[in-house]
Amino acid sequence: MSECTHNCSTCSANCSSRESNQIEANDLLAPQNAASNVKRVIGVVSGKGGVGKSTVTCALATLMNRRGYKTAVLDADITGPSVPRAFGLRDVRLEGSELEMFPAQTKMGISVVSTNLLLDEENKPVVWRGPVIAGMVKQFWTDTCWNEVDYMFVDMPPGTGDVPLTVFQSLPLDGIVIVTSPQQLVSMIVDKAVNMAKLMNVRILGIVENMSSFRCPDCGKEHRLFGDSGIEEFARERGVPLLAKVPMDPELSSLCDKGLIELMENTDFDAVADAIENATK
Ligand code: ADP
């Protein structure tokens, strides 16, 4: 076992200080459904929207599913749910009774729950206030029969408001992956996500810089459209691993638009899946 660094969010040692923090945090955890056995829960977070958080969530779920793990996605981005679309679950609606819900299944067998799978029309806006949305996310966890799941990925709403706070408090997160893009004001916006995880005593598995560069489909060369983001230095200073720099890949966004992300051949996320697998063995 590694030695304690006195920072539970980045340290993997299971010492007495982590255990006492966990006892306090566990008081707020919501119970799983009696029919669920979710073994590991990984949150995918971002400081702001549009950086590719949902794409990263779906790509990681696809990779873990390919590696033979029973995989699920809980789409907690209630007002901007894009997970069903990436998996081609457009005309699918969740089934259930007044007491419980059953996740939808993607073509490759990933279980998915999302608000868009409950609405009559996917274009209808969800105009609920924060506490109602937070309650909905909690219900996605407590009232869904998830059955056996090795890895659940939670697509968190961007930012550090009510709903991310509810997820941090009520779901037993094994760790989070922070997604950023080079256009973000990294030091301020990502710091908020890093600090929230530290405050909530949730382990940060690492950072993914998405749309880091543009990979030309014609010549294969990578171009840094936004110059140097300084993400390496940022990650080093905070003691958080930089897991991957993922280029802008037109093929990936086209697969998402067509609902075919499970066919992706992109290998840029492999290192992130490796890190998750290693950290949660
Ligand atoms: P967020 O969840 O952070 O709001 P999304 O995952 O919905 O962001 O991504 C926003 C848009 O960017 C989508 O159209 C998605 O297909 C596209 N996108 C995300 N990552 C990449 C990438 N690496 N290459 C190309 N397009 C991407």
Coordinates of C-alpha atoms and ligand atoms in Angstrom, one line a residue:
M1 CA 0.0 0.0 0.0
S2 CA 1.3 3.5 -0.8
E3 CA 2.1 5.9 2.0
C4 CA -0.4 8.6 3.2
T5 CA 0.1 12.0 1.7
H6 CA -2.5 13.6 4.0
N7 CA -4.6 14.5 1.0
C8 CA -7.5 12.0 0.7
S9 CA -8.5 13.2 -2.8
T10 CA -5.2 12.3 -4.4
C11 CA -3.8 9.7 -2.1
S12 CA -4.7 6.0 -2.5
A13 CA -3.7 4.9 1.1
N14 CA -6.5 3.6 3.2
C15 CA -5.4 5.0 6.5
S16 CA -7.3 6.1 9.6
S17 CA -7.9 9.7 8.3
R18 CA -9.6 8.5 5.2
E19 CA -11.7 6.1 7.2
S20 CA -12.9 8.8 9.6
N21 CA -13.7 11.2 6.8
Q22 CA -15.6 8.4 5.1
I23 CA -17.7 7.7 8.2
E24 CA -19.0 11.3 8.1
A25 CA -19.5 11.3 4.3
N26 CA -21.3 7.9 4.4
D27 CA -24.1 9.5 6.6
L28 CA -25.4 11.2 3.4
L29 CA -25.1 8.3 1.0
A30 CA -28.3 7.2 -0.7
P31 CA -28.9 3.5 -0.6
Q32 CA -28.8 1.4 -3.8
N33 CA -31.9 -0.2 -5.0
A34 CA -32.4 -3.7 -3.5
A35 CA -32.0 -5.2 -6.9
S36 CA -28.7 -3.4 -7.7
N37 CA -25.2 -4.4 -7.1
V38 CA -23.0 -1.6 -8.5
K39 CA -19.4 -2.2 -7.6
R40 CA -17.6 0.9 -8.8
V41 CA -18.9 4.4 -9.5
I42 CA -16.8 6.9 -11.5
G43 CA -18.0 10.5 -11.9
V44 CA -17.1 12.5 -15.0
V45 CA -17.1 16.2 -14.2
S46 CA -16.2 19.5 -15.8
G47 CA -16.0 23.1 -14.8
K48 CA -18.3 24.2 -17.6
G49 CA -20.3 22.8 -20.4
G50 CA -19.3 22.0 -23.9
V51 CA -15.9 20.6 -23.2
G52 CA -16.8 17.0 -24.2
K53 CA -17.7 15.6 -20.7
S54 CA -20.6 13.4 -22.1
T55 CA -18.4 12.2 -25.0
V56 CA -15.7 11.2 -22.6
T57 CA -18.3 9.4 -20.4
C58 CA -19.7 7.5 -23.3
A59 CA -16.2 6.7 -24.7
L60 CA -15.0 5.3 -21.3
A61 CA -18.2 3.3 -20.9
T62 CA -17.7 1.8 -24.3
L63 CA -14.0 0.9 -23.6
M64 CA -14.8 -0.7 -20.2
N65 CA -17.7 -2.7 -21.8
R66 CA -15.3 -3.9 -24.5
R67 CA -12.9 -5.0 -21.7
G68 CA -15.6 -7.3 -20.5
Y69 CA -17.0 -5.3 -17.6
K70 CA -20.7 -4.9 -17.0
T71 CA -21.0 -1.2 -17.6
A72 CA -23.7 1.5 -16.9
V73 CA -24.1 5.2 -17.5
L74 CA -26.2 7.3 -15.1
D75 CA -26.8 10.6 -17.0
A76 CA -27.0 13.2 -14.2
D77 CA -26.7 16.0 -16.7
I78 CA -30.5 16.4 -16.4
T79 CA -30.9 19.7 -18.3
G80 CA -28.4 18.8 -21.1
P81 CA -28.6 15.0 -21.5
S82 CA -26.6 13.9 -24.5
V83 CA -25.8 10.3 -23.5
P84 CA -28.9 8.6 -25.1
R85 CA -28.1 10.3 -28.5
A86 CA -24.5 9.2 -28.5
F87 CA -25.7 5.6 -28.0
G88 CA -28.5 5.8 -30.5
L89 CA -31.2 5.5 -27.9
R90 CA -33.5 8.1 -29.5
D91 CA -36.8 6.3 -29.6
V92 CA -36.2 4.2 -26.5
R93 CA -38.2 5.0 -23.3
L94 CA -37.5 3.6 -19.9
E95 CA -39.8 1.0 -18.5
G96 CA -40.8 0.5 -14.9
S97 CA -43.5 0.7 -12.3
E98 CA -44.3 3.3 -9.7
L99 CA -41.7 1.8 -7.5
E100 CA -38.8 1.1 -9.8
M101 CA -37.2 1.8 -13.2
F102 CA -35.3 -0.4 -15.6
P103 CA -32.3 1.0 -17.5
A104 CA -32.3 1.1 -21.3
Q105 CA -29.7 -1.2 -23.0
T106 CA -27.4 0.0 -25.8
K107 CA -26.6 -2.3 -28.7
M108 CA -23.5 -3.6 -27.0
G109 CA -25.3 -4.0 -23.7
I110 CA -24.5 -0.9 -21.6
S111 CA -27.2 0.1 -19.2
V112 CA -28.3 3.7 -19.4
V113 CA -30.7 6.0 -17.4
S114 CA -31.3 9.5 -18.5
T115 CA -34.1 12.2 -18.4
N116 CA -34.3 12.1 -22.2
L117 CA -35.4 8.5 -21.9
L118 CA -38.4 9.6 -19.8
L119 CA -39.6 12.6 -21.9
D120 CA -42.1 12.3 -24.7
E121 CA -39.9 14.4 -26.9
E122 CA -36.2 14.7 -26.6
N123 CA -36.3 18.4 -27.5
K124 CA -38.5 19.4 -24.5
P125 CA -36.6 21.4 -22.0
V126 CA -36.4 20.3 -18.4
V127 CA -37.5 23.5 -16.5
W128 CA -37.1 22.3 -13.0
R129 CA -35.4 24.0 -10.1
G130 CA -32.1 22.7 -8.6
P131 CA -33.6 20.7 -5.7
V132 CA -36.0 18.9 -8.0
I133 CA -33.2 18.0 -10.4
A134 CA -31.0 16.9 -7.6
G135 CA -33.8 14.7 -6.3
M136 CA -34.2 13.2 -9.7
V137 CA -30.5 12.2 -9.9
K138 CA -30.8 10.6 -6.5
Q139 CA -33.8 8.6 -7.7
F140 CA -31.9 7.5 -10.8
W141 CA -29.6 5.8 -8.2
T142 CA -32.0 4.6 -5.6
D143 CA -35.0 3.6 -7.8
T144 CA -33.3 2.0 -10.7
C145 CA -32.8 -1.8 -10.8
W146 CA -29.2 -1.6 -12.1
N147 CA -28.6 -5.3 -11.4
E148 CA -25.0 -6.3 -11.6
V149 CA -22.7 -3.4 -12.7
D150 CA -18.9 -3.5 -12.5
Y151 CA -18.4 0.1 -13.6
M152 CA -21.0 2.9 -13.5
F153 CA -20.1 6.2 -15.1
V154 CA -22.0 9.2 -13.9
D155 CA -22.1 12.1 -16.4
M156 CA -22.3 15.0 -14.0
P157 CA -23.8 18.4 -14.8
P158 CA -21.1 21.0 -15.4
G159 CA -20.0 23.3 -12.6
T160 CA -20.2 23.1 -8.9
G161 CA -23.9 23.8 -8.1
D162 CA -26.7 21.9 -6.4
V163 CA -26.7 18.8 -8.6
P164 CA -23.0 18.0 -8.6
L165 CA -23.1 18.5 -4.9
T166 CA -25.9 16.0 -4.5
V167 CA -24.0 13.5 -6.6
F168 CA -20.9 14.0 -4.6
Q169 CA -22.8 13.5 -1.3
S170 CA -25.3 10.7 -2.2
L171 CA -23.5 8.4 -4.6
P172 CA -20.5 6.3 -3.4
L173 CA -18.0 7.7 -5.9
D174 CA -14.8 5.7 -6.2
G175 CA -13.2 8.6 -8.0
I176 CA -13.7 11.3 -10.6
V177 CA -12.2 12.2 -13.9
I178 CA -12.1 15.9 -14.7
V179 CA -12.6 16.9 -18.3
T180 CA -11.3 20.2 -19.6
S181 CA -10.5 21.8 -22.9
P182 CA -7.7 24.2 -23.8
Q183 CA -10.2 27.1 -24.3
Q184 CA -11.1 26.9 -20.6
L185 CA -9.6 29.3 -18.2
V186 CA -7.9 26.2 -16.7
S187 CA -6.5 27.7 -13.6
M188 CA -9.8 29.1 -12.4
I189 CA -12.6 26.9 -13.7
V190 CA -10.8 23.5 -13.3
D191 CA -9.6 24.6 -9.9
K192 CA -13.2 24.9 -8.8
A193 CA -13.8 21.3 -9.8
V194 CA -10.5 20.1 -8.2
N195 CA -11.3 22.0 -4.9
M196 CA -14.9 20.7 -4.8
A197 CA -13.6 17.1 -5.0
K198 CA -11.1 17.8 -2.3
L199 CA -13.7 19.4 -0.1
M200 CA -16.0 16.4 -0.5
N201 CA -13.1 14.0 0.0
V202 CA -13.6 12.4 -3.4
R203 CA -10.5 10.9 -5.1
I204 CA -9.5 12.6 -8.3
L205 CA -8.3 9.9 -10.7
G206 CA -7.0 12.5 -13.1
I207 CA -7.6 15.1 -15.8
V208 CA -8.4 14.6 -19.5
E209 CA -7.7 17.5 -21.8
N210 CA -10.2 17.1 -24.6
M211 CA -10.1 18.8 -28.0
S212 CA -6.4 19.4 -27.1
S213 CA -5.5 19.7 -30.7
F214 CA -7.0 19.1 -34.2
R215 CA -6.0 15.9 -36.0
C216 CA -6.3 16.5 -39.7
P217 CA -8.3 13.7 -41.3
D218 CA -6.3 14.2 -44.6
C219 CA -2.7 14.3 -43.5
G220 CA -3.0 12.9 -39.9
K221 CA -1.0 15.8 -38.5
E222 CA -2.0 17.4 -35.2
H223 CA -2.4 21.1 -34.9
R224 CA -2.7 23.0 -31.6
L225 CA -5.5 25.4 -32.5
F226 CA -5.5 27.1 -29.1
G227 CA -1.7 27.2 -28.5
D228 CA -0.3 25.7 -25.3
S229 CA -2.9 25.4 -22.5
G230 CA -0.3 24.8 -19.8
I231 CA -2.3 21.7 -18.6
E232 CA 0.8 19.7 -17.7
E233 CA 2.1 22.4 -15.3
F234 CA -1.5 22.9 -13.9
A235 CA -1.8 19.1 -13.2
R236 CA 1.7 18.9 -11.8
E237 CA 1.2 21.8 -9.4
R238 CA -2.0 20.3 -8.0
G239 CA -0.6 16.8 -7.8
V240 CA -3.3 15.4 -10.1
P241 CA -2.3 13.1 -13.0
L242 CA -2.9 14.2 -16.5
L243 CA -4.4 11.1 -18.0
A244 CA -4.8 12.0 -21.7
K245 CA -4.7 14.8 -24.2
V246 CA -7.5 13.9 -26.7
P247 CA -7.4 15.6 -30.1
M248 CA -10.5 16.9 -31.8
D249 CA -11.5 14.0 -33.9
P250 CA -14.2 14.6 -36.6
E251 CA -14.9 10.8 -36.8
L252 CA -15.7 10.7 -33.0
S253 CA -18.2 13.5 -33.2
S254 CA -19.8 12.0 -36.3
L255 CA -20.2 8.7 -34.5
C256 CA -21.8 10.5 -31.6
D257 CA -24.2 12.3 -33.9
K258 CA -25.2 9.0 -35.5
G259 CA -25.6 7.2 -32.2
L260 CA -22.8 4.9 -33.0
I261 CA -20.2 5.8 -30.4
E262 CA -19.8 2.1 -29.5
L263 CA -18.1 1.6 -32.9
M264 CA -15.4 4.1 -32.1
E265 CA -11.8 3.1 -33.1
N266 CA -10.3 6.0 -31.3
T267 CA -7.5 4.9 -29.0
D268 CA -7.0 8.3 -27.3
F269 CA -9.1 7.3 -24.2
D270 CA -7.3 4.0 -23.6
A271 CA -4.9 5.5 -21.0
V272 CA -7.9 6.9 -19.1
A273 CA -9.6 3.5 -19.0
D274 CA -6.2 1.9 -17.9
A275 CA -6.0 4.5 -15.1
I276 CA -9.5 3.8 -13.9
E277 CA -9.0 0.0 -14.1
N278 CA -5.7 0.2 -12.1
A279 CA -7.1 2.6 -9.5
T280 CA -10.1 0.5 -8.8
K281 CA -8.8 -3.1 -9.0
Ligands
ADP1 P1 -20.4 18.4 -22.6 O1 -20.9 17.1 -22.1 O2 -19.1 18.8 -21.9 O3 -21.4 19.5 -22.7 P2 -20.3 17.0 -25.2 O4 -19.7 15.7 -24.9 O5 -21.8 17.1 -25.4 O6 -19.9 18.2 -24.1 O7 -19.5 17.6 -26.5 C1 -19.9 18.8 -27.1 C2 -19.7 18.6 -28.6 O8 -18.3 18.4 -28.9 C3 -20.4 17.3 -29.2 O9 -21.0 17.7 -30.5 C4 -19.3 16.3 -29.3 O10 -19.6 15.3 -30.4 C5 -18.1 17.1 -29.7 N1 -16.9 16.5 -29.2 C6 -16.5 16.2 -27.9 N2 -15.3 15.7 -27.8 C7 -14.8 15.7 -29.1 C8 -13.6 15.3 -29.7 N3 -12.6 14.8 -29.0 N4 -13.5 15.4 -31.1 C9 -14.5 15.9 -31.8 N5 -15.7 16.3 -31.3 C10 -15.8 16.2 -30.0

